[in-house]
Amino acid sequence: MELLNIESDLRSWSREVLEVPNDHLKGLPPCPYAKQAWKQNKVLVVEGDDITIDALRYCNEFYDLSKELVVVASFNIPDLQEFSAFVEGLNKDFKKLHCMQFHPDFGAEDAELDFLYDNDWDSNLDRDYCMVFIQDLRLVVNASDKLEKLGYYNAYPRSEYNELVVKRKERLQWL
């Protein structure tokens, strides 16, 4: 019997949602790089009690880990606004990294991100959790540039596109 934890839940979501072609994205998967990253063991998922302490630790250690993505996760969920401010602060303090958040109170439907919620996947866990995704900023921007040429971001509302793609590029220019 498989132990049900955040990593197994996240891996299931990746397999069943992120890695499969999506009509909202012109047949591209929501994360075209996920399958390969998992396959090449380039993803580290860390589950802890205090997401802020753990995120700070893994931002500091990121380049020593030889991973493309570190996911710091916790069942102890902070307030959405405080969490958003914390992740924004990570991006300011760790200029070479790109940190992105997942919080269960963030409304993908409100943000019109159909490809994130228009699917049949259900979590195997009975509790919500939050996550901080940590990646190298340069790699993320390069990957975004490739996807942009394929029309990938056409499905994104302009405000989300600006928040995700434009802001990252601007940050990279200041390195």
JSON list of C-alpha atoms in Angstrom, two decimals:
[
{"chain": "A", "resi": 1, "resn": "MET", "atom": "CA", "xyz": [0.00, 0.00, 0.00]},
{"chain": "A", "resi": 2, "resn": "GLU", "atom": "CA", "xyz": [1.38, 3.40, -1.02]},
{"chain": "A", "resi": 3, "resn": "LEU", "atom": "CA", "xyz": [1.79, 5.96, 1.72]},
{"chain": "A", "resi": 4, "resn": "LEU", "atom": "CA", "xyz": [-0.44, 8.93, 0.97]},
{"chain": "A", "resi": 5, "resn": "ASN", "atom": "CA", "xyz": [1.56, 12.09, 1.43]},
{"chain": "A", "resi": 6, "resn": "ILE", "atom": "CA", "xyz": [1.94, 15.40, -0.34]},
{"chain": "A", "resi": 7, "resn": "GLU", "atom": "CA", "xyz": [4.63, 14.10, -2.68]},
{"chain": "A", "resi": 8, "resn": "SER", "atom": "CA", "xyz": [2.51, 11.19, -3.90]},
{"chain": "A", "resi": 9, "resn": "ASP", "atom": "CA", "xyz": [-0.48, 13.51, -4.31]},
{"chain": "A", "resi": 10, "resn": "LEU", "atom": "CA", "xyz": [1.61, 16.05, -6.23]},
{"chain": "A", "resi": 11, "resn": "ARG", "atom": "CA", "xyz": [3.06, 13.31, -8.42]},
{"chain": "A", "resi": 12, "resn": "SER", "atom": "CA", "xyz": [-0.45, 12.06, -9.19]},
{"chain": "A", "resi": 13, "resn": "TRP", "atom": "CA", "xyz": [-1.58, 15.60, -10.10]},
{"chain": "A", "resi": 14, "resn": "SER", "atom": "CA", "xyz": [1.46, 16.00, -12.33]},
{"chain": "A", "resi": 15, "resn": "ARG", "atom": "CA", "xyz": [0.83, 12.69, -14.15]},
{"chain": "A", "resi": 16, "resn": "GLU", "atom": "CA", "xyz": [-2.90, 13.19, -14.56]},
{"chain": "A", "resi": 17, "resn": "VAL", "atom": "CA", "xyz": [-3.11, 16.97, -15.14]},
{"chain": "A", "resi": 18, "resn": "LEU", "atom": "CA", "xyz": [0.21, 18.73, -15.79]},
{"chain": "A", "resi": 19, "resn": "GLU", "atom": "CA", "xyz": [1.75, 16.20, -18.16]},
{"chain": "A", "resi": 20, "resn": "VAL", "atom": "CA", "xyz": [-1.22, 15.51, -20.45]},
{"chain": "A", "resi": 21, "resn": "PRO", "atom": "CA", "xyz": [-2.32, 17.53, -23.50]},
{"chain": "A", "resi": 22, "resn": "ASN", "atom": "CA", "xyz": [-4.88, 20.18, -22.63]},
{"chain": "A", "resi": 23, "resn": "ASP", "atom": "CA", "xyz": [-7.46, 21.69, -24.99]},
{"chain": "A", "resi": 24, "resn": "HIS", "atom": "CA", "xyz": [-7.18, 25.09, -23.27]},
{"chain": "A", "resi": 25, "resn": "LEU", "atom": "CA", "xyz": [-3.48, 25.19, -24.23]},
{"chain": "A", "resi": 26, "resn": "LYS", "atom": "CA", "xyz": [-3.76, 24.15, -27.90]},
{"chain": "A", "resi": 27, "resn": "GLY", "atom": "CA", "xyz": [-3.00, 20.54, -27.03]},
{"chain": "A", "resi": 28, "resn": "LEU", "atom": "CA", "xyz": [0.11, 21.30, -24.99]},
{"chain": "A", "resi": 29, "resn": "PRO", "atom": "CA", "xyz": [0.33, 19.96, -21.45]},
{"chain": "A", "resi": 30, "resn": "PRO", "atom": "CA", "xyz": [-0.07, 22.57, -18.66]},
{"chain": "A", "resi": 31, "resn": "CYS", "atom": "CA", "xyz": [3.56, 21.93, -17.76]},
{"chain": "A", "resi": 32, "resn": "PRO", "atom": "CA", "xyz": [5.43, 20.56, -20.78]},
{"chain": "A", "resi": 33, "resn": "TYR", "atom": "CA", "xyz": [8.60, 20.10, -18.71]},
{"chain": "A", "resi": 34, "resn": "ALA", "atom": "CA", "xyz": [7.11, 18.18, -15.76]},
{"chain": "A", "resi": 35, "resn": "LYS", "atom": "CA", "xyz": [7.26, 14.64, -17.12]},
{"chain": "A", "resi": 36, "resn": "GLN", "atom": "CA", "xyz": [10.93, 14.86, -18.04]},
{"chain": "A", "resi": 37, "resn": "ALA", "atom": "CA", "xyz": [11.87, 16.53, -14.75]},
{"chain": "A", "resi": 38, "resn": "TRP", "atom": "CA", "xyz": [10.25, 13.73, -12.73]},
{"chain": "A", "resi": 39, "resn": "LYS", "atom": "CA", "xyz": [11.79, 11.07, -14.99]},
{"chain": "A", "resi": 40, "resn": "GLN", "atom": "CA", "xyz": [15.29, 12.54, -14.61]},
{"chain": "A", "resi": 41, "resn": "ASN", "atom": "CA", "xyz": [14.92, 12.89, -10.82]},
{"chain": "A", "resi": 42, "resn": "LYS", "atom": "CA", "xyz": [15.20, 16.69, -11.04]},
{"chain": "A", "resi": 43, "resn": "VAL", "atom": "CA", "xyz": [12.33, 17.32, -8.59]},
{"chain": "A", "resi": 44, "resn": "LEU", "atom": "CA", "xyz": [12.64, 17.36, -4.82]},
{"chain": "A", "resi": 45, "resn": "VAL", "atom": "CA", "xyz": [9.48, 17.50, -2.70]},
{"chain": "A", "resi": 46, "resn": "VAL", "atom": "CA", "xyz": [9.95, 18.47, 0.93]},
{"chain": "A", "resi": 47, "resn": "GLU", "atom": "CA", "xyz": [7.08, 18.20, 3.39]},
{"chain": "A", "resi": 48, "resn": "GLY", "atom": "CA", "xyz": [7.39, 20.07, 6.67]},
{"chain": "A", "resi": 49, "resn": "ASP", "atom": "CA", "xyz": [5.54, 21.78, 9.47]},
{"chain": "A", "resi": 50, "resn": "ASP", "atom": "CA", "xyz": [6.59, 25.39, 8.81]},
{"chain": "A", "resi": 51, "resn": "ILE", "atom": "CA", "xyz": [6.57, 26.30, 5.14]},
{"chain": "A", "resi": 52, "resn": "THR", "atom": "CA", "xyz": [8.30, 29.65, 5.69]},
{"chain": "A", "resi": 53, "resn": "ILE", "atom": "CA", "xyz": [11.29, 28.18, 7.55]},
{"chain": "A", "resi": 54, "resn": "ASP", "atom": "CA", "xyz": [11.56, 25.31, 5.08]},
{"chain": "A", "resi": 55, "resn": "ALA", "atom": "CA", "xyz": [11.24, 27.57, 2.02]},
{"chain": "A", "resi": 56, "resn": "LEU", "atom": "CA", "xyz": [13.99, 29.85, 3.33]},
{"chain": "A", "resi": 57, "resn": "ARG", "atom": "CA", "xyz": [16.23, 26.86, 3.97]},
{"chain": "A", "resi": 58, "resn": "TYR", "atom": "CA", "xyz": [15.73, 25.39, 0.50]},
{"chain": "A", "resi": 59, "resn": "CYS", "atom": "CA", "xyz": [16.18, 28.75, -1.21]},
{"chain": "A", "resi": 60, "resn": "ASN", "atom": "CA", "xyz": [19.53, 29.02, 0.56]},
{"chain": "A", "resi": 61, "resn": "GLU", "atom": "CA", "xyz": [20.48, 25.45, -0.39]},
{"chain": "A", "resi": 62, "resn": "PHE", "atom": "CA", "xyz": [18.94, 25.36, -3.88]},
{"chain": "A", "resi": 63, "resn": "TYR", "atom": "CA", "xyz": [22.13, 25.39, -5.93]},
{"chain": "A", "resi": 64, "resn": "ASP", "atom": "CA", "xyz": [23.71, 22.64, -3.79]},
{"chain": "A", "resi": 65, "resn": "LEU", "atom": "CA", "xyz": [20.84, 20.20, -4.48]},
{"chain": "A", "resi": 66, "resn": "SER", "atom": "CA", "xyz": [21.29, 19.56, -8.24]},
{"chain": "A", "resi": 67, "resn": "LYS", "atom": "CA", "xyz": [17.52, 19.80, -8.80]},
{"chain": "A", "resi": 68, "resn": "GLU", "atom": "CA", "xyz": [15.54, 21.86, -11.30]},
{"chain": "A", "resi": 69, "resn": "LEU", "atom": "CA", "xyz": [12.58, 22.19, -8.97]},
{"chain": "A", "resi": 70, "resn": "VAL", "atom": "CA", "xyz": [12.24, 22.08, -5.21]},
{"chain": "A", "resi": 71, "resn": "VAL", "atom": "CA", "xyz": [8.69, 21.94, -3.89]},
{"chain": "A", "resi": 72, "resn": "VAL", "atom": "CA", "xyz": [8.32, 22.86, -0.25]},
{"chain": "A", "resi": 73, "resn": "ALA", "atom": "CA", "xyz": [4.92, 21.82, 1.08]},
{"chain": "A", "resi": 74, "resn": "SER", "atom": "CA", "xyz": [2.97, 21.84, 4.31]},
{"chain": "A", "resi": 75, "resn": "PHE", "atom": "CA", "xyz": [-0.44, 21.00, 5.72]},
{"chain": "A", "resi": 76, "resn": "ASN", "atom": "CA", "xyz": [-0.02, 24.03, 8.02]},
{"chain": "A", "resi": 77, "resn": "ILE", "atom": "CA", "xyz": [-1.49, 26.68, 5.78]},
{"chain": "A", "resi": 78, "resn": "PRO", "atom": "CA", "xyz": [-0.78, 30.38, 6.43]},
{"chain": "A", "resi": 79, "resn": "ASP", "atom": "CA", "xyz": [-3.12, 33.22, 5.54]},
{"chain": "A", "resi": 80, "resn": "LEU", "atom": "CA", "xyz": [-3.23, 33.73, 1.75]},
{"chain": "A", "resi": 81, "resn": "GLN", "atom": "CA", "xyz": [-2.16, 37.40, 1.81]},
{"chain": "A", "resi": 82, "resn": "GLU", "atom": "CA", "xyz": [0.66, 36.77, 4.28]},
{"chain": "A", "resi": 83, "resn": "PHE", "atom": "CA", "xyz": [1.81, 33.77, 2.24]},
{"chain": "A", "resi": 84, "resn": "SER", "atom": "CA", "xyz": [1.75, 35.78, -0.99]},
{"chain": "A", "resi": 85, "resn": "ALA", "atom": "CA", "xyz": [3.80, 38.55, 0.63]},
{"chain": "A", "resi": 86, "resn": "PHE", "atom": "CA", "xyz": [6.26, 35.96, 1.94]},
{"chain": "A", "resi": 87, "resn": "VAL", "atom": "CA", "xyz": [6.77, 34.39, -1.51]},
{"chain": "A", "resi": 88, "resn": "GLU", "atom": "CA", "xyz": [7.12, 37.84, -3.07]},
{"chain": "A", "resi": 89, "resn": "GLY", "atom": "CA", "xyz": [9.80, 38.53, -0.47]},
{"chain": "A", "resi": 90, "resn": "LEU", "atom": "CA", "xyz": [11.62, 35.32, -1.41]},
{"chain": "A", "resi": 91, "resn": "ASN", "atom": "CA", "xyz": [11.80, 36.54, -5.00]},
{"chain": "A", "resi": 92, "resn": "LYS", "atom": "CA", "xyz": [13.27, 39.85, -3.84]},
{"chain": "A", "resi": 93, "resn": "ASP", "atom": "CA", "xyz": [15.77, 38.27, -1.45]},
{"chain": "A", "resi": 94, "resn": "PHE", "atom": "CA", "xyz": [16.87, 35.42, -3.72]},
{"chain": "A", "resi": 95, "resn": "LYS", "atom": "CA", "xyz": [17.32, 37.28, -6.98]},
{"chain": "A", "resi": 96, "resn": "LYS", "atom": "CA", "xyz": [18.59, 34.28, -8.99]},
{"chain": "A", "resi": 97, "resn": "LEU", "atom": "CA", "xyz": [15.61, 32.12, -7.99]},
{"chain": "A", "resi": 98, "resn": "HIS", "atom": "CA", "xyz": [11.99, 32.12, -9.03]},
{"chain": "A", "resi": 99, "resn": "CYS", "atom": "CA", "xyz": [9.57, 31.17, -6.26]},
{"chain": "A", "resi": 100, "resn": "MET", "atom": "CA", "xyz": [5.92, 30.53, -6.97]},
{"chain": "A", "resi": 101, "resn": "GLN", "atom": "CA", "xyz": [3.16, 29.67, -4.55]},
{"chain": "A", "resi": 102, "resn": "PHE", "atom": "CA", "xyz": [0.22, 27.35, -4.39]},
{"chain": "A", "resi": 103, "resn": "HIS", "atom": "CA", "xyz": [-2.37, 28.11, -1.74]},
{"chain": "A", "resi": 104, "resn": "PRO", "atom": "CA", "xyz": [-5.72, 26.30, -1.51]},
{"chain": "A", "resi": 105, "resn": "ASP", "atom": "CA", "xyz": [-7.55, 29.63, -1.12]},
{"chain": "A", "resi": 106, "resn": "PHE", "atom": "CA", "xyz": [-6.20, 30.96, -4.44]},
{"chain": "A", "resi": 107, "resn": "GLY", "atom": "CA", "xyz": [-9.05, 30.78, -6.93]},
{"chain": "A", "resi": 108, "resn": "ALA", "atom": "CA", "xyz": [-7.79, 29.40, -10.25]},
{"chain": "A", "resi": 109, "resn": "GLU", "atom": "CA", "xyz": [-11.36, 29.84, -11.48]},
{"chain": "A", "resi": 110, "resn": "ASP", "atom": "CA", "xyz": [-11.37, 33.50, -10.47]},
{"chain": "A", "resi": 111, "resn": "ALA", "atom": "CA", "xyz": [-8.07, 33.95, -12.32]},
{"chain": "A", "resi": 112, "resn": "GLU", "atom": "CA", "xyz": [-9.60, 32.26, -15.40]},
{"chain": "A", "resi": 113, "resn": "LEU", "atom": "CA", "xyz": [-6.94, 29.55, -15.48]},
{"chain": "A", "resi": 114, "resn": "ASP", "atom": "CA", "xyz": [-9.24, 26.87, -16.91]},
{"chain": "A", "resi": 115, "resn": "PHE", "atom": "CA", "xyz": [-6.43, 24.43, -17.60]},
{"chain": "A", "resi": 116, "resn": "LEU", "atom": "CA", "xyz": [-5.69, 24.19, -13.86]},
{"chain": "A", "resi": 117, "resn": "TYR", "atom": "CA", "xyz": [-9.17, 23.21, -12.71]},
{"chain": "A", "resi": 118, "resn": "ASP", "atom": "CA", "xyz": [-11.04, 21.87, -15.74]},
{"chain": "A", "resi": 119, "resn": "ASN", "atom": "CA", "xyz": [-10.08, 18.22, -15.23]},
{"chain": "A", "resi": 120, "resn": "ASP", "atom": "CA", "xyz": [-11.25, 15.05, -13.49]},
{"chain": "A", "resi": 121, "resn": "TRP", "atom": "CA", "xyz": [-8.38, 14.79, -11.00]},
{"chain": "A", "resi": 122, "resn": "ASP", "atom": "CA", "xyz": [-9.14, 14.55, -7.30]},
{"chain": "A", "resi": 123, "resn": "SER", "atom": "CA", "xyz": [-6.63, 14.66, -4.51]},
{"chain": "A", "resi": 124, "resn": "ASN", "atom": "CA", "xyz": [-6.15, 11.45, -2.55]},
{"chain": "A", "resi": 125, "resn": "LEU", "atom": "CA", "xyz": [-5.57, 13.47, 0.60]},
{"chain": "A", "resi": 126, "resn": "ASP", "atom": "CA", "xyz": [-8.31, 14.56, 2.94]},
{"chain": "A", "resi": 127, "resn": "ARG", "atom": "CA", "xyz": [-6.49, 17.77, 3.95]},
{"chain": "A", "resi": 128, "resn": "ASP", "atom": "CA", "xyz": [-5.48, 20.83, 1.98]},
{"chain": "A", "resi": 129, "resn": "TYR", "atom": "CA", "xyz": [-1.85, 21.88, 1.73]},
{"chain": "A", "resi": 130, "resn": "CYS", "atom": "CA", "xyz": [0.18, 24.79, 0.43]},
{"chain": "A", "resi": 131, "resn": "MET", "atom": "CA", "xyz": [3.42, 24.78, -1.56]},
{"chain": "A", "resi": 132, "resn": "VAL", "atom": "CA", "xyz": [6.32, 26.96, -2.62]},
{"chain": "A", "resi": 133, "resn": "PHE", "atom": "CA", "xyz": [7.94, 26.01, -5.94]},
{"chain": "A", "resi": 134, "resn": "ILE", "atom": "CA", "xyz": [11.61, 27.02, -6.16]},
{"chain": "A", "resi": 135, "resn": "GLN", "atom": "CA", "xyz": [13.47, 27.16, -9.49]},
{"chain": "A", "resi": 136, "resn": "ASP", "atom": "CA", "xyz": [16.41, 28.88, -11.12]},
{"chain": "A", "resi": 137, "resn": "LEU", "atom": "CA", "xyz": [15.09, 32.16, -12.59]},
{"chain": "A", "resi": 138, "resn": "ARG", "atom": "CA", "xyz": [17.22, 31.95, -15.73]},
{"chain": "A", "resi": 139, "resn": "LEU", "atom": "CA", "xyz": [16.00, 28.41, -16.54]},
{"chain": "A", "resi": 140, "resn": "VAL", "atom": "CA", "xyz": [12.37, 29.40, -15.98]},
{"chain": "A", "resi": 141, "resn": "VAL", "atom": "CA", "xyz": [12.63, 32.44, -18.26]},
{"chain": "A", "resi": 142, "resn": "ASN", "atom": "CA", "xyz": [14.36, 30.40, -20.99]},
{"chain": "A", "resi": 143, "resn": "ALA", "atom": "CA", "xyz": [11.65, 27.74, -20.77]},
{"chain": "A", "resi": 144, "resn": "SER", "atom": "CA", "xyz": [8.94, 30.43, -20.89]},
{"chain": "A", "resi": 145, "resn": "ASP", "atom": "CA", "xyz": [10.52, 31.97, -23.99]},
{"chain": "A", "resi": 146, "resn": "LYS", "atom": "CA", "xyz": [10.31, 28.60, -25.78]},
{"chain": "A", "resi": 147, "resn": "LEU", "atom": "CA", "xyz": [6.68, 28.12, -24.75]},
{"chain": "A", "resi": 148, "resn": "GLU", "atom": "CA", "xyz": [5.76, 31.65, -25.79]},
{"chain": "A", "resi": 149, "resn": "LYS", "atom": "CA", "xyz": [6.92, 30.91, -29.35]},
{"chain": "A", "resi": 150, "resn": "LEU", "atom": "CA", "xyz": [4.45, 27.98, -29.40]},
{"chain": "A", "resi": 151, "resn": "GLY", "atom": "CA", "xyz": [1.52, 30.20, -28.38]},
{"chain": "A", "resi": 152, "resn": "TYR", "atom": "CA", "xyz": [1.33, 28.52, -24.99]},
{"chain": "A", "resi": 153, "resn": "TYR", "atom": "CA", "xyz": [0.47, 31.71, -23.09]},
{"chain": "A", "resi": 154, "resn": "ASN", "atom": "CA", "xyz": [-2.41, 32.67, -25.39]},
{"chain": "A", "resi": 155, "resn": "ALA", "atom": "CA", "xyz": [-4.76, 30.86, -22.99]},
{"chain": "A", "resi": 156, "resn": "TYR", "atom": "CA", "xyz": [-3.62, 32.98, -20.06]},
{"chain": "A", "resi": 157, "resn": "PRO", "atom": "CA", "xyz": [-5.57, 36.07, -19.05]},
{"chain": "A", "resi": 158, "resn": "ARG", "atom": "CA", "xyz": [-3.36, 39.13, -19.67]},
{"chain": "A", "resi": 159, "resn": "SER", "atom": "CA", "xyz": [-3.03, 39.88, -15.94]},
{"chain": "A", "resi": 160, "resn": "GLU", "atom": "CA", "xyz": [-1.76, 36.34, -15.19]},
{"chain": "A", "resi": 161, "resn": "TYR", "atom": "CA", "xyz": [0.59, 36.47, -18.17]},
{"chain": "A", "resi": 162, "resn": "ASN", "atom": "CA", "xyz": [2.05, 39.76, -16.91]},
{"chain": "A", "resi": 163, "resn": "GLU", "atom": "CA", "xyz": [2.39, 38.38, -13.38]},
{"chain": "A", "resi": 164, "resn": "LEU", "atom": "CA", "xyz": [4.06, 35.14, -14.46]},
{"chain": "A", "resi": 165, "resn": "VAL", "atom": "CA", "xyz": [6.02, 35.86, -17.63]},
{"chain": "A", "resi": 166, "resn": "VAL", "atom": "CA", "xyz": [6.63, 39.60, -17.87]},
{"chain": "A", "resi": 167, "resn": "LYS", "atom": "CA", "xyz": [7.64, 40.06, -14.22]},
{"chain": "A", "resi": 168, "resn": "ARG", "atom": "CA", "xyz": [10.08, 37.14, -14.42]},
{"chain": "A", "resi": 169, "resn": "LYS", "atom": "CA", "xyz": [11.77, 38.60, -17.48]},
{"chain": "A", "resi": 170, "resn": "GLU", "atom": "CA", "xyz": [12.02, 41.99, -15.81]},
{"chain": "A", "resi": 171, "resn": "ARG", "atom": "CA", "xyz": [13.61, 40.42, -12.74]},
{"chain": "A", "resi": 172, "resn": "LEU", "atom": "CA", "xyz": [16.15, 38.59, -14.91]},
{"chain": "A", "resi": 173, "resn": "GLN", "atom": "CA", "xyz": [17.19, 41.85, -16.59]},
{"chain": "A", "resi": 174, "resn": "TRP", "atom": "CA", "xyz": [18.25, 43.22, -13.20]},
{"chain": "A", "resi": 175, "resn": "LEU", "atom": "CA", "xyz": [20.65, 40.35, -12.42]}
]
